[in-house]
C-alpha positions as a printed NumPy array, in Angstrom:
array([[  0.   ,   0.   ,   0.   ],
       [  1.602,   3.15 ,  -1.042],
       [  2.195,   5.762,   1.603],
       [  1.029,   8.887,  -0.656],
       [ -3.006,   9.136,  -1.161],
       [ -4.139,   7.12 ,  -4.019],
       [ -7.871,   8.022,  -4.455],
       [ -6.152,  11.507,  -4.535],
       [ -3.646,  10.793,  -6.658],
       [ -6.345,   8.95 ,  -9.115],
       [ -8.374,  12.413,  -9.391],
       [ -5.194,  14.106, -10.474],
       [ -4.224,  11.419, -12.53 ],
       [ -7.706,  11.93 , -14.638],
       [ -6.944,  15.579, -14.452],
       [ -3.624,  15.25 , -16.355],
       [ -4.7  ,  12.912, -18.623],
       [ -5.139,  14.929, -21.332],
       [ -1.896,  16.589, -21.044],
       [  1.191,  15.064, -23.471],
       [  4.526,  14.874, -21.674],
       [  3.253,  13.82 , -18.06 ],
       [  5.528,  11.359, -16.412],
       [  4.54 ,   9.323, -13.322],
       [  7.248,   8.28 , -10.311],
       [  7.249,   7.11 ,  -6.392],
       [  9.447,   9.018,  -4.114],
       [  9.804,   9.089,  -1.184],
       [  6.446,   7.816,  -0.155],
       [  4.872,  10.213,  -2.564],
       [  3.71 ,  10.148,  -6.05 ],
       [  5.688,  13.163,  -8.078],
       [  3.905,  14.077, -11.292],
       [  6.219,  15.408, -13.84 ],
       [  5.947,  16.914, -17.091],
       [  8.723,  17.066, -19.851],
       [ 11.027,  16.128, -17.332],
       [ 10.49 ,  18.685, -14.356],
       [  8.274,  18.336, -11.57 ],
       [  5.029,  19.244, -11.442],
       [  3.431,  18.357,  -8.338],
       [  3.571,  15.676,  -5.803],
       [  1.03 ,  13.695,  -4.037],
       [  1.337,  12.672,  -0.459],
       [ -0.132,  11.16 ,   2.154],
       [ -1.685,  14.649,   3.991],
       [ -2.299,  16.372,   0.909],
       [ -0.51 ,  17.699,  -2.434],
       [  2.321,  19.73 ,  -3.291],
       [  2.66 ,  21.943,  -6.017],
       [  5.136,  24.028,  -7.918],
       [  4.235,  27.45 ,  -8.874],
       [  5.577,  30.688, -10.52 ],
       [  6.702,  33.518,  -7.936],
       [  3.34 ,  35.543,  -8.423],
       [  1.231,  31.926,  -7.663],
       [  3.402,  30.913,  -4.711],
       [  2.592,  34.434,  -2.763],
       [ -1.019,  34.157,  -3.828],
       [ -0.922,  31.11 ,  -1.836],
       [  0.792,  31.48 ,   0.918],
       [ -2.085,  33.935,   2.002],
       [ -4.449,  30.92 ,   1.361],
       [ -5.054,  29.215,   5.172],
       [ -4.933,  25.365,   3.654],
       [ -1.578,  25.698,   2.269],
       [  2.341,  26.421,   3.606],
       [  5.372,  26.336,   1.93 ],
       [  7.451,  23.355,   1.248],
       [ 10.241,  23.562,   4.021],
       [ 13.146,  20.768,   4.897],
       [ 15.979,  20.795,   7.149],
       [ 15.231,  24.536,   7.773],
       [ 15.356,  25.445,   4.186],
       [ 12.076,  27.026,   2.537],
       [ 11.283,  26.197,  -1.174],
       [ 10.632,  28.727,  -2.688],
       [  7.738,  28.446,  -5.637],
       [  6.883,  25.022,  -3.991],
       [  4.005,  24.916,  -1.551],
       [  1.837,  22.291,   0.132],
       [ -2.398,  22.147,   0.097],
       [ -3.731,  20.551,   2.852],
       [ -6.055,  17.265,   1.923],
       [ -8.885,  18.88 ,   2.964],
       [ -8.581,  22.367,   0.514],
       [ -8.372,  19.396,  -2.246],
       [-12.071,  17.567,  -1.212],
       [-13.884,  19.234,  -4.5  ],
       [-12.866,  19.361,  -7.972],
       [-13.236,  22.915,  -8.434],
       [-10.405,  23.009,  -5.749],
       [ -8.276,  20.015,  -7.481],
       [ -8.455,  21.829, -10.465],
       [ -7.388,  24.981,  -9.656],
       [ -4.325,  23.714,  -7.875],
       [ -3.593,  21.23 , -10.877],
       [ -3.874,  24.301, -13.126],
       [ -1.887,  26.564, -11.392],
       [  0.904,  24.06 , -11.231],
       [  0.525,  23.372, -15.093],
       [  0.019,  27.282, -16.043],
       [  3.596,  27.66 , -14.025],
       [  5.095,  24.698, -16.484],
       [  3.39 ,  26.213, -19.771],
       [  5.383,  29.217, -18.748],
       [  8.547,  27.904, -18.048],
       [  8.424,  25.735, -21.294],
       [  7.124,  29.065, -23.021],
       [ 10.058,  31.237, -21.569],
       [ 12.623,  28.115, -23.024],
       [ 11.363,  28.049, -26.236],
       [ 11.804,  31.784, -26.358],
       [ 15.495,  31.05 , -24.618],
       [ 18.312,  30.751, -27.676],
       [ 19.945,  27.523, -27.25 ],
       [ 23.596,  28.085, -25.6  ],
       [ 25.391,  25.932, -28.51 ],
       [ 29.258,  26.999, -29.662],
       [ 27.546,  27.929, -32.867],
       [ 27.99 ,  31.368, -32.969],
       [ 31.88 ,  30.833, -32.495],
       [ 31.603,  29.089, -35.873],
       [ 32.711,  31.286, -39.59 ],
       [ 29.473,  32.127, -41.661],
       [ 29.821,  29.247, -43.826],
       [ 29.156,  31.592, -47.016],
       [ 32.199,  33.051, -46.54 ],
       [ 30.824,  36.468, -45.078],
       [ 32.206,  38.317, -42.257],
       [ 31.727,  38.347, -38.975],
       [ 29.515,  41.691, -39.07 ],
       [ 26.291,  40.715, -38.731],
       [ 27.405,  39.095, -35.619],
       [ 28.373,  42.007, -34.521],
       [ 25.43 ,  44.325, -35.068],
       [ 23.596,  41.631, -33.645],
       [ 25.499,  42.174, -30.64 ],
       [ 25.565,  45.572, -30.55 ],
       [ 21.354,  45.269, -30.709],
       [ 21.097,  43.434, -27.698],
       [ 23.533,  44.803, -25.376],
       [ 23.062,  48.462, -24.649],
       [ 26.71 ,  48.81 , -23.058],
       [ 27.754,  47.394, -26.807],
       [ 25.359,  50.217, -29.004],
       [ 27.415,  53.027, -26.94 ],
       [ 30.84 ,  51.32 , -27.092],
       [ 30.235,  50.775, -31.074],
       [ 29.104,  54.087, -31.421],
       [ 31.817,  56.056, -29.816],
       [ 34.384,  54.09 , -31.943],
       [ 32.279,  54.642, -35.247],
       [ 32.432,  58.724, -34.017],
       [ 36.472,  58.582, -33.08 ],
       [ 37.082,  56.684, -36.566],
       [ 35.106,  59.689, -38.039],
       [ 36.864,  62.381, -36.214],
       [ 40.062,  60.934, -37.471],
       [ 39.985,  58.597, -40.601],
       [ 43.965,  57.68 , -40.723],
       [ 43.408,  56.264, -37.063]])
């Protein structure tokens, strides 16, 4: 018999089901739910807990059936625990699921928008070009870079032969 809740667990499992990516696992006496490889939310035996953005976790800290996610001293932060009994209806099951899944919509949303960190833009245009557009690139995302670029464009000005 599994230490975590498993008529609870069962509801969240129908919850998720619709969802692509969601991965099942025991630990530690609970079941964790995760999706595309990060955790989701965990089912225990005295309730759930769930992972949440920064803005979510504050919102519910100020709710009385849940408390953050604390061990050996150390609070989680974005991680917080609903007591069993602020999970008895499925209105309240589903807003906690969906808060936990609108936090890893996000996240995925926010990588996707993330380049990749690859050694690719070490690599020579392979049409031969020069490194330029590289370079104005750089210059368009860095601020510190626009000024830099432009008070060496306005000294090469000033003084051609230089």
């Amino acid at each position: 018999m599994p230490a975590y809740d498993s008529q609870l667990a069962d509801r969240v499992r129908q919850l998720l089901s619709a969802e692509t990516g969601v991965e099942e696992q025991d630990m530690f006496g609970a079941l964790l739910f995760r999706m595309r490889g990060k955790m989701l939310l965990a089912v225990g035996g005295a309730g759930m807990m769930c992972r949440l953005d920064a803005d979510r976790y504050r919102e519910a800290l100020s709710q009385p059936a849940c408390r953050p996610v604390v061990s050996n001293g150390t609070v989680y932060e974005g991680y917080v625990n609903v007591a069993a009994s602020a999970l008895a209806d499925e209105t309240a099951l589903q807003h906690w699921v969906g808060q936990s899944l609108h936090t890893a919509a996000a996240e995925q949303e926010a990588d996707t928008q993330t380049p990749a960190n690859d050694d690719s833009a070490d690599d020579q245009p392979e049409n031969g070009g020069s490194q330029t557009a590289n370079v104005q690139t750089d210059t368009q995302e860095n601020p510190a870079a626009q000024v830099e670029s432009e008070k060496t464009e306005s000294a090469q000005s000033e003084n051609p032969a230089g």
